[in-house]
PDB file of C-alpha atoms in Angstrom:
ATOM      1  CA  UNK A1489       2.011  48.190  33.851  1.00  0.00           C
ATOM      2  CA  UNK A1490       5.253  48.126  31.028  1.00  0.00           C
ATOM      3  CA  UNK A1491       6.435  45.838  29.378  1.00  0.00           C
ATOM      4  CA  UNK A1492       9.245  45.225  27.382  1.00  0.00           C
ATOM      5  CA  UNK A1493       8.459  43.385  23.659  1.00  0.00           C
ATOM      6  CA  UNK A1494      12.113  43.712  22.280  1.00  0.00           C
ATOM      7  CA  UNK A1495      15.687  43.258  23.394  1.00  0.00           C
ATOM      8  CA  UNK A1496      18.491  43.888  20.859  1.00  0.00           C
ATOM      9  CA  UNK A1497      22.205  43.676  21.148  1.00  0.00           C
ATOM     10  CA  UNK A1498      25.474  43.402  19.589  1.00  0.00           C
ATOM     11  CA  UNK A1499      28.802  43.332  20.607  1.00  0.00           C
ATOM     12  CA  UNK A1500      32.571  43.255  18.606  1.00  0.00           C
ATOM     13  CA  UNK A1501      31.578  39.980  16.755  1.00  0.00           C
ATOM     14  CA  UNK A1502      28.252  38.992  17.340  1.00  0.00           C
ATOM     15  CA  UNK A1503      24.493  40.479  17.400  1.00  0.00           C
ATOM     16  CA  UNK A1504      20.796  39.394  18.326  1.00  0.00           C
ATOM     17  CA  UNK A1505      17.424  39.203  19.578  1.00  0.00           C
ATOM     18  CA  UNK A1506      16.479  38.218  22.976  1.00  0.00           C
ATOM     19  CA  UNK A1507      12.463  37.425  22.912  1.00  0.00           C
ATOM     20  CA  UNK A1508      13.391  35.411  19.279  1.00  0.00           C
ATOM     21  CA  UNK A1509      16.393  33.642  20.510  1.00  0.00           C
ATOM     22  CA  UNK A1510      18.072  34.561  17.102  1.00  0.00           C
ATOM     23  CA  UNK A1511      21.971  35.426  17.026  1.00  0.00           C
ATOM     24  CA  UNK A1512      24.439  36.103  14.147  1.00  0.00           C
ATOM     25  CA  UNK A1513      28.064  36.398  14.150  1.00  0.00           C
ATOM     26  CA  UNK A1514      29.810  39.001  11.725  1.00  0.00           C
ATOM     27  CA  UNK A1515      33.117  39.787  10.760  1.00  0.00           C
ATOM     28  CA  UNK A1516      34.237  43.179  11.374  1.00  0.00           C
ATOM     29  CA  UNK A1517      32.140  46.620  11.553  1.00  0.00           C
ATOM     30  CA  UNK A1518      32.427  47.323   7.911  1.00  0.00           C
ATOM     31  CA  UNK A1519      30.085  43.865   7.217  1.00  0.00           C
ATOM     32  CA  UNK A1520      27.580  45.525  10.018  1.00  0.00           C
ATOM     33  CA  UNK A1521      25.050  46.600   8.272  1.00  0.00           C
ATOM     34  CA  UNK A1522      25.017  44.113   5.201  1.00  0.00           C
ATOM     35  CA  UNK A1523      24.464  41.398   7.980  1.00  0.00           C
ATOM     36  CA  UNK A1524      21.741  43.342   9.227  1.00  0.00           C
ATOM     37  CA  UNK A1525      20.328  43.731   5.586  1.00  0.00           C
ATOM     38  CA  UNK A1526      21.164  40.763   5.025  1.00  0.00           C
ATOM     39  CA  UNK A1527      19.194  38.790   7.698  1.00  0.00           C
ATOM     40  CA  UNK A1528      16.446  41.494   7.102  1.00  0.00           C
ATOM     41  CA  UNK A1529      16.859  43.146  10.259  1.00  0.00           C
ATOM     42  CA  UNK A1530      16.927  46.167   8.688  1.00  0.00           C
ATOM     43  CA  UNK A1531      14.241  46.527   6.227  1.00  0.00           C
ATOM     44  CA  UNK A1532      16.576  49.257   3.959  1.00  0.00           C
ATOM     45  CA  UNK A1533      19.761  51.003   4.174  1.00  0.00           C
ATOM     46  CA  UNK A1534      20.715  53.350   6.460  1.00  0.00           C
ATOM     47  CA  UNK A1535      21.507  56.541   4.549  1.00  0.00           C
ATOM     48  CA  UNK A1536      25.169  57.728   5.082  1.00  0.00           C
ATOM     49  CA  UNK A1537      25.896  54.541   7.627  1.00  0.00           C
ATOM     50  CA  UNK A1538      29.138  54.775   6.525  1.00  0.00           C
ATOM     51  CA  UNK A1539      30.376  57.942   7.990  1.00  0.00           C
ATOM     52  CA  UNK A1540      28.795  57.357  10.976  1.00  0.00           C
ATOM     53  CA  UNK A1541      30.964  56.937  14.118  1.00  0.00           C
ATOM     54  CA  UNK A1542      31.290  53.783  15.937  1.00  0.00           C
ATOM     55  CA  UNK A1543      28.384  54.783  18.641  1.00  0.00           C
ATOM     56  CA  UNK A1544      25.857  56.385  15.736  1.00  0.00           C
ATOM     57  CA  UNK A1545      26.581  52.871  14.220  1.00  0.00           C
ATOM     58  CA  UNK A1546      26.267  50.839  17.415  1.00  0.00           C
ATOM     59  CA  UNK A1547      22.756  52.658  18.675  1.00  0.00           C
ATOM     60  CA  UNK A1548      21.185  52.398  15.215  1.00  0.00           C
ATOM     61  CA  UNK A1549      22.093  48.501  14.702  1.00  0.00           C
ATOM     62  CA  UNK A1550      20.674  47.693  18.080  1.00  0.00           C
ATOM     63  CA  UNK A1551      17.587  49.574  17.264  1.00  0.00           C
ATOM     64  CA  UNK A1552      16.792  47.561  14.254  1.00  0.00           C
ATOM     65  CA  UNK A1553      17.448  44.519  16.475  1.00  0.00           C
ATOM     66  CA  UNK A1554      14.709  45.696  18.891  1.00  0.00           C
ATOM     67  CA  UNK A1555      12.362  46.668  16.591  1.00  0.00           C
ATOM     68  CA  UNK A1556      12.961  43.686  14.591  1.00  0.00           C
ATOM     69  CA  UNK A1557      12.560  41.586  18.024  1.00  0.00           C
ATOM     70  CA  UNK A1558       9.632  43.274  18.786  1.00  0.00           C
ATOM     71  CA  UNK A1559       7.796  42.467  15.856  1.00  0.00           C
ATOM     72  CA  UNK A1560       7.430  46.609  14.875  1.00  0.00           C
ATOM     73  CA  UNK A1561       7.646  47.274  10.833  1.00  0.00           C
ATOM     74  CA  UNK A1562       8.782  50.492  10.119  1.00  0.00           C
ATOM     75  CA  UNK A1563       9.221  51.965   5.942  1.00  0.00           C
ATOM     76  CA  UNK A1564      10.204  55.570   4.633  1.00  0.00           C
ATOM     77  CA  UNK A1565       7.085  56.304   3.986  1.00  0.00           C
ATOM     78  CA  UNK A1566       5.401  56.488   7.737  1.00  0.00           C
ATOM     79  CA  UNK A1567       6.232  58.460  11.203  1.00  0.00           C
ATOM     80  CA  UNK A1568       5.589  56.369  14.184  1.00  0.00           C
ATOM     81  CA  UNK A1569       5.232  58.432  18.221  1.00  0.00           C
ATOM     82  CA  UNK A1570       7.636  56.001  19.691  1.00  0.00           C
ATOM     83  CA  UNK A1571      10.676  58.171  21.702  1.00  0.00           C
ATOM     84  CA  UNK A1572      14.008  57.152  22.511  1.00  0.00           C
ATOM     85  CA  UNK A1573      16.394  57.929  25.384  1.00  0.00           C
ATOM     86  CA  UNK A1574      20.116  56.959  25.427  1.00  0.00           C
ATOM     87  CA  UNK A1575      23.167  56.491  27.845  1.00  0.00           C
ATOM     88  CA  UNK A1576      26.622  55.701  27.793  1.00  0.00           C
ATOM     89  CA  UNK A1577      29.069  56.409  30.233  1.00  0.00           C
ATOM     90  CA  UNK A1578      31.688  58.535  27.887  1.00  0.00           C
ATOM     91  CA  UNK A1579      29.035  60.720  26.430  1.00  0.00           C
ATOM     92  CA  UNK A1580      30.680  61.940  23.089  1.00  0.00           C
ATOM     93  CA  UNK A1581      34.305  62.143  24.525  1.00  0.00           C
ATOM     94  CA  UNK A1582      35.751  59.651  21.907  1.00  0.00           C
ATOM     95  CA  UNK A1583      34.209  61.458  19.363  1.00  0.00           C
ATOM     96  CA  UNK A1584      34.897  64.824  20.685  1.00  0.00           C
ATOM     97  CA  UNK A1585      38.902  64.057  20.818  1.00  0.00           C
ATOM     98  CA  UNK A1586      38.879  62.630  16.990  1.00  0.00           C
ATOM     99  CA  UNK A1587      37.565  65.876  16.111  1.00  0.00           C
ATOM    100  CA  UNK A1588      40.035  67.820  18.048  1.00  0.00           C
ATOM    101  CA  UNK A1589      42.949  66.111  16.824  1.00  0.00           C
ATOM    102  CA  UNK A1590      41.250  66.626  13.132  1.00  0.00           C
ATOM    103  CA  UNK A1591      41.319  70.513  14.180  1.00  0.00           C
ATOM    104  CA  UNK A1592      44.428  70.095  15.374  1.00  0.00           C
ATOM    105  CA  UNK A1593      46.104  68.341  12.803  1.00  0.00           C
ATOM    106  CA  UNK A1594      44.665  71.190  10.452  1.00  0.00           C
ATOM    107  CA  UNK A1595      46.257  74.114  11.927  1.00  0.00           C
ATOM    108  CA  UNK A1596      43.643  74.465  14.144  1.00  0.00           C
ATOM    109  CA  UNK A1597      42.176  76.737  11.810  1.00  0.00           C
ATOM    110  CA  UNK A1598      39.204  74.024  10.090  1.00  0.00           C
ATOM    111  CA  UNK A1599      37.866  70.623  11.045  1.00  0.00           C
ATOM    112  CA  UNK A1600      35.841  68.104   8.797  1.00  0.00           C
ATOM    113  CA  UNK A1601      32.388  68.334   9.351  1.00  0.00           C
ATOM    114  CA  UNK A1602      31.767  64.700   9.190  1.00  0.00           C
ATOM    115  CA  UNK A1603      33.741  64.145  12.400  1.00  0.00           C
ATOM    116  CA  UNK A1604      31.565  67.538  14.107  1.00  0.00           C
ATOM    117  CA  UNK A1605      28.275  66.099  13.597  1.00  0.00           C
ATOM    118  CA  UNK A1606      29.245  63.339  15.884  1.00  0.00           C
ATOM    119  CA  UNK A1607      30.466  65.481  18.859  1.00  0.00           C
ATOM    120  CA  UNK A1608      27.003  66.078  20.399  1.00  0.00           C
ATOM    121  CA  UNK A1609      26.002  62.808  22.015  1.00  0.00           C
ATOM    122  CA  UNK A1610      22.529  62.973  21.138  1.00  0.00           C
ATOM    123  CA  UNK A1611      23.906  62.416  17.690  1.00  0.00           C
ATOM    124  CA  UNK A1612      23.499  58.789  17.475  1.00  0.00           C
ATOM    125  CA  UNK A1613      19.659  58.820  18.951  1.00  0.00           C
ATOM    126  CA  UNK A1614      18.789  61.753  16.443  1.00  0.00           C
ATOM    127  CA  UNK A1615      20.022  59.067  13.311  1.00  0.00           C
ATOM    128  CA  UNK A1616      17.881  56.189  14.672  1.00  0.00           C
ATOM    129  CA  UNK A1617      14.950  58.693  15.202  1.00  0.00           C
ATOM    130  CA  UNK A1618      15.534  60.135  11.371  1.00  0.00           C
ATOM    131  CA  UNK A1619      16.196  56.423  10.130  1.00  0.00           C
ATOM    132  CA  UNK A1620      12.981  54.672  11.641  1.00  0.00           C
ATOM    133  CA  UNK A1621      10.630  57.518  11.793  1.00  0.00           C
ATOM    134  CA  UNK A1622      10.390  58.303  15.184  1.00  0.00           C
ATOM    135  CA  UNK A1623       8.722  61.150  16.321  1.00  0.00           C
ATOM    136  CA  UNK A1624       8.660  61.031  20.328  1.00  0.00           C
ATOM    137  CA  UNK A1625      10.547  62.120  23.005  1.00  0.00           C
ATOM    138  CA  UNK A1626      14.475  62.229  22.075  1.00  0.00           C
ATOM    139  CA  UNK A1627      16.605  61.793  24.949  1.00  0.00           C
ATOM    140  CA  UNK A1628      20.463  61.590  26.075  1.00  0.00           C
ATOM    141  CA  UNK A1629      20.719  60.993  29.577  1.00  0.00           C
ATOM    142  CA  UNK A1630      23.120  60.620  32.848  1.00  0.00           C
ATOM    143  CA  UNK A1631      23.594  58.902  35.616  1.00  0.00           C
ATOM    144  CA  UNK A1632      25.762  58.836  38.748  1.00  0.00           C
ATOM    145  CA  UNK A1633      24.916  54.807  39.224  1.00  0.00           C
ATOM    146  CA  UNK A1634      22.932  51.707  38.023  1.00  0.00           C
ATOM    147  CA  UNK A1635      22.865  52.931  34.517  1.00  0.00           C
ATOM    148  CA  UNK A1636      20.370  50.400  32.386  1.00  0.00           C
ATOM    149  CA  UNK A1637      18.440  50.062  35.874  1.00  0.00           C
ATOM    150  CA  UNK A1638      18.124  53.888  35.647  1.00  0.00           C
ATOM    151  CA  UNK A1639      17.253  54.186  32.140  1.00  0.00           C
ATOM    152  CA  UNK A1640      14.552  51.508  31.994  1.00  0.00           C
ATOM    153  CA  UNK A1641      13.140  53.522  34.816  1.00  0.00           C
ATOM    154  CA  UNK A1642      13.433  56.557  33.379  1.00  0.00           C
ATOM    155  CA  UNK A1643      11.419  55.563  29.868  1.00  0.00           C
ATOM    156  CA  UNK A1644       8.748  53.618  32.513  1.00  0.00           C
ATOM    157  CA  UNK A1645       8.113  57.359  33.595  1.00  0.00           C
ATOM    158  CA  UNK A1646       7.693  58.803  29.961  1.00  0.00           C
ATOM    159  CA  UNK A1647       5.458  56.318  29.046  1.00  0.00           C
ATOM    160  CA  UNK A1648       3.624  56.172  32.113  1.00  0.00           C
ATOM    161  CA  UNK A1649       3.183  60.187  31.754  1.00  0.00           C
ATOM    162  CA  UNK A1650       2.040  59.535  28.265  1.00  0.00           C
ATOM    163  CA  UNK A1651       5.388  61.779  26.824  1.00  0.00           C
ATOM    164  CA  UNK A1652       4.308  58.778  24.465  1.00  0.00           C
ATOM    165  CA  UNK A1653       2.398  55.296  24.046  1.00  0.00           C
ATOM    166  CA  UNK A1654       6.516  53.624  23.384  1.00  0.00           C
ATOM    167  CA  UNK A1655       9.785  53.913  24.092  1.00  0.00           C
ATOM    168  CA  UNK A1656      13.458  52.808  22.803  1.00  0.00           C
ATOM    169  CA  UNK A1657      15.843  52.729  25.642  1.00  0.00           C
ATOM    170  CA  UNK A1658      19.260  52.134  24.728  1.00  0.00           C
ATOM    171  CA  UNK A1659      22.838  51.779  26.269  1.00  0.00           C
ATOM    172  CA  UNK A1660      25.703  52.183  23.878  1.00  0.00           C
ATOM    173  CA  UNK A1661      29.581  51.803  24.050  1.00  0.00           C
ATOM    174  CA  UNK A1662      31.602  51.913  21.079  1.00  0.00           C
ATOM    175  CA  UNK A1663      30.900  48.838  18.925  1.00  0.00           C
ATOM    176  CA  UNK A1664      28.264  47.539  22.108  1.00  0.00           C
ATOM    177  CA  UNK A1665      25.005  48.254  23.019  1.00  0.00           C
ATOM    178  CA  UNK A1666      22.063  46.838  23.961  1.00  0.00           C
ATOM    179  CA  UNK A1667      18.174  48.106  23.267  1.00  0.00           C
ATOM    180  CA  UNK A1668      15.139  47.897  24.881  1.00  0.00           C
ATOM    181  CA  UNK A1669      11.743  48.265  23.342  1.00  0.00           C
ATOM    182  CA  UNK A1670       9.109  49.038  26.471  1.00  0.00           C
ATOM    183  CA  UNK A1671       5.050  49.773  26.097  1.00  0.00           C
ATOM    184  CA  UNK A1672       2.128  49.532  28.189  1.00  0.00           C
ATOM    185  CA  UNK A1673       1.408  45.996  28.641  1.00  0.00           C
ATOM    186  CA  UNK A1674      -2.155  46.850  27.692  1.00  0.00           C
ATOM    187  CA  UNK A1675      -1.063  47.252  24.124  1.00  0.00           C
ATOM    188  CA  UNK A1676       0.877  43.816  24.205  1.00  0.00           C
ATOM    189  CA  UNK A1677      -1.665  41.775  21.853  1.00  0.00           C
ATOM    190  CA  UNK A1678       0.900  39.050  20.462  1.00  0.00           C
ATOM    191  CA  UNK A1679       4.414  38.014  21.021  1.00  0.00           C
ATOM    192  CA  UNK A1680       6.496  37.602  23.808  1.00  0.00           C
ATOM    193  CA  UNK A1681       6.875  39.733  26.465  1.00  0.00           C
ATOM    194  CA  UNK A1682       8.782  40.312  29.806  1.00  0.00           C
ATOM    195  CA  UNK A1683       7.086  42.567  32.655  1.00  0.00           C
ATOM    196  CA  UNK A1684       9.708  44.961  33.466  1.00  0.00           C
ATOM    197  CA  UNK A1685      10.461  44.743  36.595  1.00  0.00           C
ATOM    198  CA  UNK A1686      11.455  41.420  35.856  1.00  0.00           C
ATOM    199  CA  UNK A1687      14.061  42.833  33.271  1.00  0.00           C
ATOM    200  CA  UNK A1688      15.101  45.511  35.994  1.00  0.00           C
ATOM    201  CA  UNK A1689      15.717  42.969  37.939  1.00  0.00           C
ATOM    202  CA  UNK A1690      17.899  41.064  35.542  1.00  0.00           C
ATOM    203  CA  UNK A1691      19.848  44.205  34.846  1.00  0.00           C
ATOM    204  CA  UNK A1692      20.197  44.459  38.846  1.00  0.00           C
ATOM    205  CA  UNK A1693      21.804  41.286  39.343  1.00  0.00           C
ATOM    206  CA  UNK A1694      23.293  41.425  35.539  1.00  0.00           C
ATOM    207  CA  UNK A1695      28.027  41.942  36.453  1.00  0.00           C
ATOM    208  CA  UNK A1696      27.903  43.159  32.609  1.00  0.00           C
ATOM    209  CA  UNK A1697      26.295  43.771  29.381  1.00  0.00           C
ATOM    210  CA  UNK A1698      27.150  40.036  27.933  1.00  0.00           C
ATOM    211  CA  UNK A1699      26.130  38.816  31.387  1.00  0.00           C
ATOM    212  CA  UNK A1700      22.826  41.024  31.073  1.00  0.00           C
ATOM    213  CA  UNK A1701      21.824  38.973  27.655  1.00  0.00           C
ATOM    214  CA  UNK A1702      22.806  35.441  28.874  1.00  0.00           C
ATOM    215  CA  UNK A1703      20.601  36.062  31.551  1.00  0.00           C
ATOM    216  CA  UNK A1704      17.861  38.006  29.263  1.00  0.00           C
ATOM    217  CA  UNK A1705      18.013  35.343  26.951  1.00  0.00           C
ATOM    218  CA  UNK A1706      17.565  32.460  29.709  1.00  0.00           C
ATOM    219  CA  UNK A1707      14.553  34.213  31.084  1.00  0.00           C
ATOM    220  CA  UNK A1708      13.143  34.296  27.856  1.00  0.00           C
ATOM    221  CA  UNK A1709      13.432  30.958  27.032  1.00  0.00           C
ATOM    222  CA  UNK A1710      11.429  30.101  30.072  1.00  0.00           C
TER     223      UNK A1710
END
């Protein structure tokens, strides 16, 4: 049996934690990550944070909100075997047209490589994997339908394969995501938890993202 330990989220003004019932408004993206820092949801900076793009940004902010949920300390120092799969529904198209109108704009002769490294979108997953010391499975994903539903699913399988003993599952859109932290309810020994078919069923009957937390959030509470 999975469960999920962690649930972390953020939208255009506002992130949190689901199983701690903690939320925190914020400004603008530039006062992201000192908010994060801040409220010690991350534990240190995030090395080159700044040139990230807005979905590198939004998948590794809503990772430290999971982790943080979930009550899992990270450091420099240590490698952990938790994976992480991703989805969004644009891939790396935003990024992918910056670039181009870089190359473009450039005689379409060079490009700056700080808006390249963004075009694959794995990208983001790969800087929350080098950030927090993951060492599993590394993941982006598609599909056709029932996205989250699909996802959850989809790191349920890994773990239940043993690809590896946790998984990060997150959804990203531009400045919005949301992040699930899911392990074999066998290894739950403290904190709250949520079976997940209970979450998949959330997600199910969830008309958005900010719908998906209220409703997250409520469960939790109960």
């Amino acid at each position: 049996m999975i469960a999920i330990t962690g649930v972390g989220w953020l939208n255009r003004d506002e992130f949190g934690c689901v199983m701690q019932q903690q939320q925190w408004p914020y400004a603008d993206p530039r006062s992201l990550t000192k908010r994060l820092l801040d409220e010690s949801v991350l534990r240190y900076k995030v090395a080159g944070f700044r040139r990230f793009d807005a979905a590198s940004k939004a998948v590794v902010s809503a990772c430290a909100l999971a982790l943080h949920d979930a009550g899992i300390v990270y450091s420099k120092k240590s490698k952990q075997d938790i994976g992480i799969l991703g989805i969004n529904e644009a891939g790396a198209l935003r990024t992918n047209l910056d670039y181009f109108k870089d190359y473009a704009a450039c005689g379409r002769t060079l490009g700056r490589a700080n808006l390249f490294i963004y075009t694959l979108p794995s990208t983001p997953l790969a800087e929350a994997a080098a950030h927090f010391g993951f060492q599993g499975p590394l993941l982006h994903l598609a599909f056709s339908k029932d996205h989250i539903v699909s996802l959850l699913g989809y790191a349920d399988e890994m773990i239940t394969h043993e690809e590896a003993p946790a998984m990060l599952a997150v959804w990203a859109e531009d400045e919005c995501a949301i992040c699930f932290v899911l392990t074999q309810a066998s290894a739950v020994a403290h904190g709250k938890s949520m079976r997940l078919e209970g979450i998949i069923d959330i997600a199910r009957g969830s008309s958005s993202v900010g719908d998906m937390v209220q409703n997250l959030s409520h469960a939790a509470r109960g």
